[in-house]
Amino acid sequence: MNRRVTTAVRMGVREFRRTPVLLALLVFLPAYIIGAFVLLVPDVDVPATIDGTRVAVPMTDFAAAFMTPVTVAILSGIVGLFLVQTSQAADDRLRLAGYTATDLVVSRVGTLGLGIVVVTMASVVVAVFAFTPESTVPFVAATLLVGLTYGILGVVVGIVLGRLGGVYVMLFSPMVDVLLFQNPLATDAPEWTKLLPSHYATNALFDAAFTSSIDVWDFGGAVAYTVGLLVIGVLVFYQATDVE
Amino acid sequence: MSTVHRTLAGIQASTRSFVREPFTVVLLVVLPALSIQIYGIGMGQFPDVGVFAVSGSVATVGRITGAVFATGALAGVLGLFQMISARHADRRLAICGFRGVELVTARFATVAVASAVVSVVATLSLIVLVDDPIRAPLAAFGGLAIAGAIYGLLGIVVGSVLPRELEGSLLLVILTDVDNVFASGLFGIEDSITQFAPLAHPHAIVTEAVVEGALATGHLVPALGHLSLFALLSVAAYTYQLESGGDA
């Protein structure tokens, strides 16, 4: 990584640090969402479809595992949205100062990645207080993939739709995709829901949460989806910043 | 300029700045219908396993949840951005002689009008998309209008206390999403807890109107109570940010 990129990432991190309210929110909101559901749901078993099999899982464990990707998707999406919105003016100046297109893209992806890691870690820490995933490392990896997917989506939406429209879309999308259509309680999920952004990552996450097996196909699909979105995001970013 | 003229000028300016963004206007019209339909399909895929504390078919309650969510979320985000974008303008207007009460009235009126528009769109969408005819459409509209007003005011509170787009949006989006899940009956959380969720009573009013064709009088007073509480909070927060220079 060259010096220009590290400088830009460092400045991005410094900007994060200068807004303690943001950092506090990124840590507090996962605790609020996941903690509230774990504490408030009834103490019963629910039938969920995990790895293609209908099994009974405790509602509190289910709530902790399920609200983790929901939380990470919402927070990462909004962070991605505003990261690109707030950095657009700076990017134009950096370009004039000699930054190449690759420098800018790598810098912004790096800063976004750091934000998503913070959100993921905060959410996973809260979740593991409530339940122990069967496979912890794959659980964290799948959560990170959900965050990356929605972080990149937030960037694309931020560039294409602007702030207000972008917030509307990023408010609805994780709820619809993760909460409604990737919900293991469902029995008749339509086929097209497999095309939604979090499908493979949440499948991998629920497998990791409740089984000791790792579904390579789901992880592979999630990684492919994330890489595909990243390519789209980079193209949209190039177009928006008019680099080269 | 009289008080009435100044207030009207404030409302006109706020409305104009909003209408200048045609995509936002389109979203306000399209998202409620989209949300209702998607929630209907989404919740229709859940079996009746005793997890959901809902009355009526799960798909119908899904559509109602989509309507309440869309109305609340749209009004809330609008209130938030209204406050953040108008912060500096309001300070300048205050220096020009506009009184706090006139400015706050203009902001409230704009959010109220937008909430009413979204509520009308959501009610019409419900009438079209719900399988059975809605026997109490006015009560359904009333419930949605209360949901919109509560969240418009909540947006004003968040925008006044946390006048930054990223932080304010994060907070509002999370509050809206969690509140909506509480209100929906998803996860079967006890009523004694969910009754404190701002959307719970408007949700119950709309459900009663759609499923039973009646006005849920038992939920009307708590819903209006929430509305009054958020009105007081928003006036206090707005006055505070105006007097503190908007850097709360």
Coordinates of C-alpha atoms in Angstrom, one line a residue:
Chain A
M1 CA 0.0 0.0 0.0
N2 CA 1.6 3.3 -1.0
R3 CA 1.9 6.4 1.3
R4 CA -0.9 8.3 -0.4
V5 CA -3.4 5.5 0.4
T6 CA -2.3 5.1 4.0
T7 CA -2.5 8.9 4.5
A8 CA -6.1 9.0 3.1
V9 CA -7.2 6.0 5.2
R10 CA -5.5 7.6 8.3
M11 CA -7.4 10.9 7.6
G12 CA -10.6 8.9 7.3
V13 CA -10.0 7.2 10.6
R14 CA -9.1 10.5 12.2
E15 CA -12.5 11.9 11.0
F16 CA -14.2 8.9 12.6
R17 CA -12.3 9.6 15.8
R18 CA -13.2 13.3 15.8
T19 CA -16.9 12.3 16.0
P20 CA -17.2 10.4 19.3
V21 CA -20.9 10.4 18.9
L22 CA -20.6 8.3 15.8
L23 CA -18.3 5.8 17.4
A24 CA -20.6 5.7 20.5
L25 CA -23.6 5.0 18.2
L26 CA -21.7 2.3 16.3
V27 CA -21.1 0.5 19.5
F28 CA -24.3 1.3 21.4
L29 CA -26.8 0.6 18.6
P30 CA -25.8 -3.1 18.2
A31 CA -26.1 -3.5 21.9
Y32 CA -29.5 -1.8 21.8
I33 CA -30.9 -3.9 18.9
I34 CA -29.5 -7.3 19.7
G35 CA -29.7 -6.8 23.5
A36 CA -33.3 -5.6 23.4
F37 CA -34.5 -8.6 21.3
V38 CA -32.6 -11.1 23.4
L39 CA -34.0 -9.7 26.6
L40 CA -37.6 -9.3 25.4
V41 CA -38.5 -12.3 23.2
P42 CA -40.4 -15.1 24.9
D43 CA -38.4 -18.0 26.3
V44 CA -39.7 -20.7 23.8
D45 CA -38.4 -22.9 21.0
V46 CA -39.1 -21.9 17.5
P47 CA -39.0 -24.0 14.3
A48 CA -36.3 -22.7 12.0
T49 CA -34.9 -23.9 8.7
I50 CA -31.1 -24.4 9.2
D51 CA -29.0 -26.0 6.5
G52 CA -32.2 -27.2 4.8
T53 CA -33.6 -29.0 7.8
R54 CA -36.4 -27.8 10.1
V55 CA -35.1 -27.7 13.7
A56 CA -36.3 -26.2 17.0
V57 CA -34.0 -23.5 18.4
P58 CA -34.4 -21.4 21.5
M59 CA -36.0 -18.1 20.6
T60 CA -33.3 -16.1 22.5
D61 CA -30.5 -17.8 20.5
F62 CA -32.4 -17.3 17.3
A63 CA -32.9 -13.6 18.1
A64 CA -29.2 -13.1 18.9
A65 CA -28.1 -14.8 15.7
F66 CA -30.8 -13.3 13.5
M67 CA -30.5 -9.7 14.7
T68 CA -26.8 -9.7 14.2
P69 CA -26.9 -9.6 10.4
V70 CA -29.9 -7.2 10.5
T71 CA -27.9 -4.8 12.7
V72 CA -24.7 -5.1 10.7
A73 CA -26.6 -4.6 7.4
I74 CA -28.4 -1.5 8.6
L75 CA -25.3 0.2 10.1
S76 CA -22.9 -0.8 7.3
G77 CA -25.3 0.5 4.7
I78 CA -25.7 3.9 6.3
V79 CA -21.9 4.2 7.0
G80 CA -21.2 3.3 3.3
L81 CA -23.8 5.8 2.1
F82 CA -22.4 8.7 4.1
L83 CA -18.8 7.8 3.6
V84 CA -19.1 8.4 -0.1
Q85 CA -21.3 11.4 0.3
T86 CA -19.0 13.2 2.7
S87 CA -15.8 12.2 0.8
Q88 CA -16.9 13.4 -2.7
A89 CA -15.6 16.9 -2.3
A90 CA -12.4 15.8 -0.7
D91 CA -11.9 13.2 -3.5
D92 CA -12.0 15.9 -6.2
R93 CA -9.4 17.9 -4.3
L94 CA -7.2 14.8 -3.8
R95 CA -7.4 14.0 -7.5
L96 CA -6.1 17.5 -8.2
A97 CA -3.4 17.0 -5.7
G98 CA -2.1 14.0 -7.6
Y99 CA -4.0 11.0 -6.3
T100 CA -4.6 8.3 -8.9
A101 CA -8.0 6.6 -9.4
T102 CA -6.7 3.5 -7.8
D103 CA -5.4 5.4 -4.8
L104 CA -8.8 6.9 -4.2
V105 CA -10.7 3.7 -4.6
V106 CA -8.3 1.7 -2.4
S107 CA -8.4 4.5 0.2
R108 CA -12.2 4.6 0.4
V109 CA -12.6 0.9 0.3
G110 CA -10.1 0.7 3.1
T111 CA -11.9 3.2 5.3
L112 CA -15.2 1.6 4.6
G113 CA -13.7 -1.8 5.5
L114 CA -12.5 -0.4 8.8
G115 CA -15.9 1.0 9.6
I116 CA -17.6 -2.4 8.8
V117 CA -15.1 -4.2 11.0
V118 CA -16.0 -2.0 13.9
V119 CA -19.7 -2.5 13.3
T120 CA -19.2 -6.3 12.9
M121 CA -17.1 -6.6 16.0
A122 CA -19.5 -4.6 18.2
S123 CA -22.5 -6.7 17.0
V124 CA -20.7 -10.1 17.3
V125 CA -19.5 -9.2 20.9
V126 CA -23.1 -8.4 21.9
A127 CA -24.4 -11.6 20.2
V128 CA -21.9 -13.9 21.8
F129 CA -22.9 -12.6 25.2
A130 CA -26.4 -14.0 24.5
F131 CA -25.5 -17.3 22.8
T132 CA -22.5 -19.3 21.7
P133 CA -22.4 -20.0 17.9
E134 CA -21.5 -23.6 17.0
S135 CA -18.7 -22.3 14.7
T136 CA -17.6 -18.9 15.9
V137 CA -15.0 -18.0 13.2
P138 CA -17.3 -18.8 10.3
F139 CA -20.1 -16.9 12.2
V140 CA -17.9 -13.8 12.4
A141 CA -16.8 -14.2 8.7
A142 CA -20.4 -14.5 7.5
T143 CA -21.4 -11.4 9.6
L144 CA -18.5 -9.5 8.0
L145 CA -19.6 -10.5 4.5
V146 CA -23.1 -9.2 5.3
G147 CA -21.5 -5.9 6.4
L148 CA -19.3 -5.7 3.3
T149 CA -22.3 -6.4 1.0
Y150 CA -24.4 -3.7 2.6
G151 CA -21.5 -1.3 3.0
I152 CA -20.8 -1.4 -0.8
L153 CA -24.5 -1.2 -1.5
G154 CA -24.6 1.9 0.7
V155 CA -21.8 3.4 -1.4
V156 CA -23.6 2.7 -4.7
V157 CA -26.9 4.0 -3.4
G158 CA -25.3 7.1 -2.0
I159 CA -23.7 8.0 -5.3
V160 CA -26.8 7.2 -7.4
L161 CA -29.6 8.5 -5.2
G162 CA -28.1 11.2 -3.0
R163 CA -28.6 11.5 0.8
L164 CA -32.3 11.7 1.5
G165 CA -33.2 9.1 -1.2
G166 CA -30.3 7.0 -0.1
V167 CA -31.3 6.9 3.5
Y168 CA -34.9 5.9 2.5
V169 CA -33.5 3.0 0.5
M170 CA -31.0 1.9 3.1
L171 CA -33.7 2.0 5.7
F172 CA -35.9 -0.3 3.8
S173 CA -33.5 -2.7 2.1
P174 CA -31.9 -4.5 5.1
M175 CA -35.4 -4.9 6.7
V176 CA -36.9 -6.4 3.5
D177 CA -33.9 -8.5 2.5
V178 CA -32.6 -9.8 5.8
L179 CA -35.5 -9.6 8.2
L180 CA -38.3 -10.7 5.9
F181 CA -36.8 -12.8 3.1
Q182 CA -33.8 -14.5 4.7
N183 CA -35.7 -15.3 7.8
P184 CA -35.2 -19.0 8.8
L185 CA -38.6 -19.1 10.4
A186 CA -40.1 -18.8 6.9
T187 CA -41.2 -22.0 5.1
D188 CA -42.3 -20.8 1.7
A189 CA -39.6 -18.3 0.6
P190 CA -40.0 -17.4 -3.1
E191 CA -37.2 -18.5 -5.4
W192 CA -36.3 -15.0 -6.4
T193 CA -35.2 -14.2 -2.8
K194 CA -32.1 -16.2 -3.5
L195 CA -31.0 -13.2 -5.7
L196 CA -31.1 -10.8 -2.8
P197 CA -27.8 -9.4 -1.5
S198 CA -27.6 -11.2 1.9
H199 CA -29.0 -14.6 0.8
Y200 CA -25.7 -16.6 0.8
A201 CA -24.1 -14.7 3.7
T202 CA -27.1 -15.1 6.0
N203 CA -27.3 -18.8 5.0
A204 CA -23.7 -19.2 6.0
L205 CA -24.3 -17.3 9.1
F206 CA -27.2 -19.4 10.3
D207 CA -25.3 -22.6 9.5
A208 CA -22.3 -21.3 11.6
A209 CA -24.6 -20.3 14.4
F210 CA -26.5 -23.5 14.8
T211 CA -24.4 -26.3 13.1
S212 CA -20.8 -27.3 13.3
S213 CA -20.6 -27.7 9.5
I214 CA -19.5 -25.1 7.1
D215 CA -21.3 -24.7 3.8
V216 CA -18.6 -23.8 1.3
W217 CA -21.2 -23.1 -1.4
D218 CA -22.9 -20.4 0.7
F219 CA -19.6 -18.8 1.7
G220 CA -18.4 -19.0 -2.0
G221 CA -21.7 -17.4 -3.1
A222 CA -21.4 -14.7 -0.5
V223 CA -17.9 -13.8 -1.5
A224 CA -18.8 -13.8 -5.2
Y225 CA -21.7 -11.5 -4.5
T226 CA -19.5 -9.2 -2.5
V227 CA -16.8 -9.1 -5.2
G228 CA -19.5 -8.5 -7.9
L229 CA -20.9 -5.6 -5.9
L230 CA -17.5 -4.3 -5.3
V231 CA -16.8 -4.2 -9.0
I232 CA -20.1 -2.4 -9.6
G233 CA -19.3 0.0 -6.7
V234 CA -15.8 0.8 -8.1
L235 CA -17.2 1.5 -11.6
V236 CA -19.9 3.8 -10.2
F237 CA -17.3 5.5 -8.0
Y238 CA -15.0 6.0 -11.0
Q239 CA -17.9 7.5 -12.9
A240 CA -19.0 9.8 -10.1
T241 CA -15.6 11.2 -9.4
D242 CA -14.8 11.4 -13.1
V243 CA -11.4 10.0 -12.6
E244 CA -9.4 9.2 -15.7
Chain B
M1 CA -44.7 41.2 8.1
S2 CA -47.4 39.7 10.3
T3 CA -47.0 36.5 12.3
V4 CA -49.3 34.6 9.9
H5 CA -47.4 35.8 6.8
R6 CA -44.1 34.9 8.4
T7 CA -45.3 31.4 9.3
L8 CA -46.8 30.9 5.8
A9 CA -43.5 32.1 4.2
G10 CA -41.7 29.6 6.3
I11 CA -44.0 26.8 5.3
Q12 CA -43.8 27.8 1.6
A13 CA -40.0 27.9 1.8
S14 CA -39.8 24.5 3.5
T15 CA -42.2 22.9 1.1
R16 CA -40.5 24.4 -2.0
S17 CA -37.1 23.1 -0.9
F18 CA -38.7 19.6 -0.5
V19 CA -40.5 19.7 -3.9
R20 CA -37.3 20.7 -5.6
E21 CA -36.1 17.2 -5.2
P22 CA -38.5 15.3 -7.5
F23 CA -36.9 11.9 -6.7
T24 CA -37.8 12.4 -3.0
V25 CA -41.4 13.2 -4.0
V26 CA -41.5 10.1 -6.2
L27 CA -40.2 8.0 -3.3
L28 CA -42.9 9.4 -1.0
V29 CA -45.5 8.2 -3.4
V30 CA -44.0 4.9 -4.5
L31 CA -42.4 3.6 -1.3
P32 CA -45.6 3.1 0.7
A33 CA -47.2 0.9 -2.0
L34 CA -44.0 -1.0 -2.5
S35 CA -43.5 -1.5 1.2
I36 CA -47.1 -2.7 1.7
Q37 CA -46.8 -5.2 -1.1
I38 CA -43.3 -6.5 -0.1
Y39 CA -44.3 -6.9 3.6
G40 CA -47.4 -8.7 2.5
I41 CA -45.4 -11.2 0.5
G42 CA -42.6 -11.3 3.1
M43 CA -44.9 -12.1 6.0
G44 CA -47.0 -14.4 3.9
Q45 CA -44.2 -16.9 3.8
F46 CA -44.3 -17.5 7.5
P47 CA -46.3 -20.4 8.8
D48 CA -48.7 -19.9 11.7
V49 CA -46.4 -21.4 14.4
G50 CA -47.7 -19.4 17.3
V51 CA -44.7 -17.1 17.2
F52 CA -46.5 -14.1 15.8
A53 CA -48.9 -12.3 18.1
V54 CA -51.1 -11.1 15.3
S55 CA -54.9 -10.9 14.6
G56 CA -56.0 -11.6 11.0
S57 CA -54.0 -13.4 8.4
V58 CA -50.2 -13.0 8.6
A59 CA -50.1 -11.6 5.1
T60 CA -52.7 -8.9 5.9
V61 CA -50.9 -8.0 9.0
G62 CA -47.7 -7.9 7.0
R63 CA -49.3 -5.4 4.6
I64 CA -50.5 -3.3 7.6
T65 CA -47.0 -3.4 9.1
G66 CA -45.6 -2.3 5.7
A67 CA -48.0 0.6 5.6
V68 CA -47.2 1.8 9.2
F69 CA -43.5 1.3 8.7
A70 CA -43.4 3.3 5.4
T71 CA -45.5 6.1 6.8
G72 CA -43.5 6.4 10.0
A73 CA -40.1 6.0 8.3
L74 CA -40.7 8.4 5.5
A75 CA -42.1 11.1 7.8
G76 CA -39.2 10.5 10.3
V77 CA -36.4 10.9 7.8
L78 CA -38.2 13.9 6.3
G79 CA -38.4 15.5 9.7
L80 CA -34.7 14.8 10.4
F81 CA -33.4 16.2 7.1
Q82 CA -35.8 19.1 7.4
M83 CA -34.2 20.1 10.7
I84 CA -30.6 19.5 9.7
S85 CA -30.9 21.4 6.4
A86 CA -32.9 24.3 7.8
R87 CA -30.7 24.7 10.9
H88 CA -28.6 27.6 9.6
A89 CA -31.5 29.1 7.7
D90 CA -33.6 29.2 10.9
R91 CA -30.8 30.9 12.8
R92 CA -30.6 33.6 10.1
L93 CA -34.4 34.0 10.1
A94 CA -34.4 34.4 13.9
I95 CA -31.9 37.2 13.5
C96 CA -34.2 38.7 10.9
G97 CA -37.0 38.9 13.4
F98 CA -38.8 35.5 13.0
R99 CA -39.8 34.3 16.4
G100 CA -39.1 30.7 17.6
V101 CA -42.8 29.8 17.6
E102 CA -43.2 30.9 14.0
L103 CA -40.2 28.9 12.9
V104 CA -41.2 25.8 14.8
T105 CA -44.8 26.1 13.5
A106 CA -43.5 26.2 9.9
R107 CA -41.3 23.2 10.4
F108 CA -44.1 21.2 12.1
A109 CA -46.6 22.2 9.4
T110 CA -44.3 21.0 6.6
V111 CA -43.7 17.7 8.3
A112 CA -47.4 17.4 9.1
V113 CA -48.4 18.0 5.4
A114 CA -45.9 15.5 4.2
S115 CA -47.0 12.9 6.8
A116 CA -50.7 13.5 5.7
V117 CA -49.7 13.0 2.0
V118 CA -47.9 9.8 2.8
S119 CA -50.8 8.6 5.0
V120 CA -53.3 9.2 2.2
V121 CA -51.0 7.3 -0.3
A122 CA -50.6 4.4 2.2
T123 CA -54.3 4.2 2.9
L124 CA -55.2 4.1 -0.8
S125 CA -52.5 1.5 -1.3
L126 CA -53.9 -0.6 1.5
I127 CA -57.4 -0.4 0.1
V128 CA -56.1 -1.6 -3.3
L129 CA -53.7 -4.3 -2.0
V130 CA -55.5 -5.9 0.9
D131 CA -57.6 -8.9 -0.2
D132 CA -60.8 -8.0 1.8
P133 CA -62.4 -4.6 1.5
I134 CA -61.4 -2.2 4.3
R135 CA -64.6 -1.3 6.2
A136 CA -63.1 1.6 8.2
P137 CA -60.8 3.4 5.8
L138 CA -61.0 6.7 7.8
A139 CA -59.8 4.9 11.0
A140 CA -57.0 3.3 9.0
F141 CA -56.0 6.7 7.7
G142 CA -56.2 8.1 11.2
G143 CA -53.8 5.5 12.6
L144 CA -51.4 6.0 9.7
A145 CA -51.5 9.8 10.1
I146 CA -50.7 9.4 13.8
A147 CA -47.8 7.1 13.0
G148 CA -46.5 9.7 10.5
A149 CA -46.9 12.6 12.8
I150 CA -45.2 10.8 15.7
Y151 CA -42.2 9.9 13.5
G152 CA -42.1 13.3 11.9
L153 CA -41.8 14.8 15.4
L154 CA -39.2 12.1 16.4
G155 CA -37.2 13.2 13.3
I156 CA -37.4 16.8 14.5
V157 CA -36.2 15.7 18.0
V158 CA -33.3 13.7 16.6
G159 CA -32.4 16.4 14.1
S160 CA -32.4 19.0 16.9
V161 CA -30.4 17.0 19.4
L162 CA -28.1 15.3 17.0
P163 CA -27.8 17.7 14.0
R164 CA -25.5 15.5 11.9
E165 CA -26.8 13.6 8.9
L166 CA -24.8 10.4 9.5
E167 CA -25.4 10.1 13.2
G168 CA -29.0 11.3 13.1
S169 CA -29.8 8.9 10.2
L170 CA -28.2 6.0 12.1
L171 CA -30.2 6.7 15.2
L172 CA -33.5 7.3 13.4
V173 CA -33.2 4.3 11.1
I174 CA -32.4 1.9 14.0
L175 CA -35.2 3.4 16.1
T176 CA -37.7 3.0 13.2
D177 CA -36.7 -0.5 12.3
V178 CA -36.8 -1.8 15.9
D179 CA -40.0 0.0 16.7
N180 CA -41.6 -1.5 13.6
V181 CA -40.6 -5.0 14.6
F182 CA -42.0 -4.5 18.1
A183 CA -45.2 -3.1 16.7
S184 CA -45.7 -5.8 14.2
G185 CA -46.1 -8.7 16.6
L186 CA -43.2 -10.5 15.0
F187 CA -41.2 -12.4 17.7
G188 CA -44.3 -12.5 20.0
I189 CA -43.0 -9.9 22.5
E190 CA -45.5 -9.2 25.3
D191 CA -47.9 -6.4 24.9
S192 CA -46.9 -5.0 28.3
I193 CA -43.6 -4.2 26.7
T194 CA -44.5 -3.3 23.1
Q195 CA -47.1 -0.8 24.3
F196 CA -44.3 1.6 24.9
A197 CA -43.1 1.4 21.2
P198 CA -44.4 4.6 19.5
L199 CA -45.7 2.7 16.5
A200 CA -47.5 0.0 18.5
H201 CA -50.7 1.9 19.1
P202 CA -51.0 3.3 15.5
H203 CA -50.3 -0.2 14.3
A204 CA -53.2 -1.6 16.4
I205 CA -55.5 1.2 15.2
V206 CA -54.8 0.4 11.6
T207 CA -55.1 -3.4 12.2
E208 CA -58.5 -3.0 13.9
A209 CA -59.7 -0.7 11.1
V210 CA -58.6 -3.2 8.4
V211 CA -59.3 -6.5 10.0
E212 CA -62.4 -5.7 12.2
G213 CA -63.7 -2.6 10.5
A214 CA -63.8 -0.7 13.8
L215 CA -62.0 2.2 15.6
A216 CA -59.7 0.8 18.3
T217 CA -60.7 3.3 20.9
G218 CA -58.5 1.6 23.5
H219 CA -55.4 2.4 21.5
L220 CA -56.5 5.9 20.5
V221 CA -55.7 7.6 23.8
P222 CA -52.2 6.0 24.2
A223 CA -51.4 6.8 20.5
L224 CA -52.4 10.5 21.1
G225 CA -50.4 10.4 24.3
H226 CA -47.3 9.4 22.4
L227 CA -48.1 12.1 19.9
S228 CA -48.4 14.7 22.6
L229 CA -45.2 13.5 24.3
F230 CA -43.2 13.8 21.0
A231 CA -44.7 17.2 20.3
L232 CA -43.5 18.5 23.7
L233 CA -40.1 16.9 23.2
S234 CA -39.7 18.3 19.7
V235 CA -40.7 21.9 20.8
A236 CA -38.2 21.6 23.7
A237 CA -35.4 20.2 21.5
Y238 CA -36.1 22.7 18.7
T239 CA -36.1 25.7 21.1
Y240 CA -32.9 24.4 22.7
Q241 CA -31.0 24.1 19.4
L242 CA -32.2 27.5 18.2
E243 CA -31.0 29.1 21.5
S244 CA -27.8 27.2 21.6
G245 CA -26.8 28.2 18.1
G246 CA -27.7 24.9 16.6
D247 CA -24.6 23.1 17.7
A248 CA -26.2 20.9 20.2

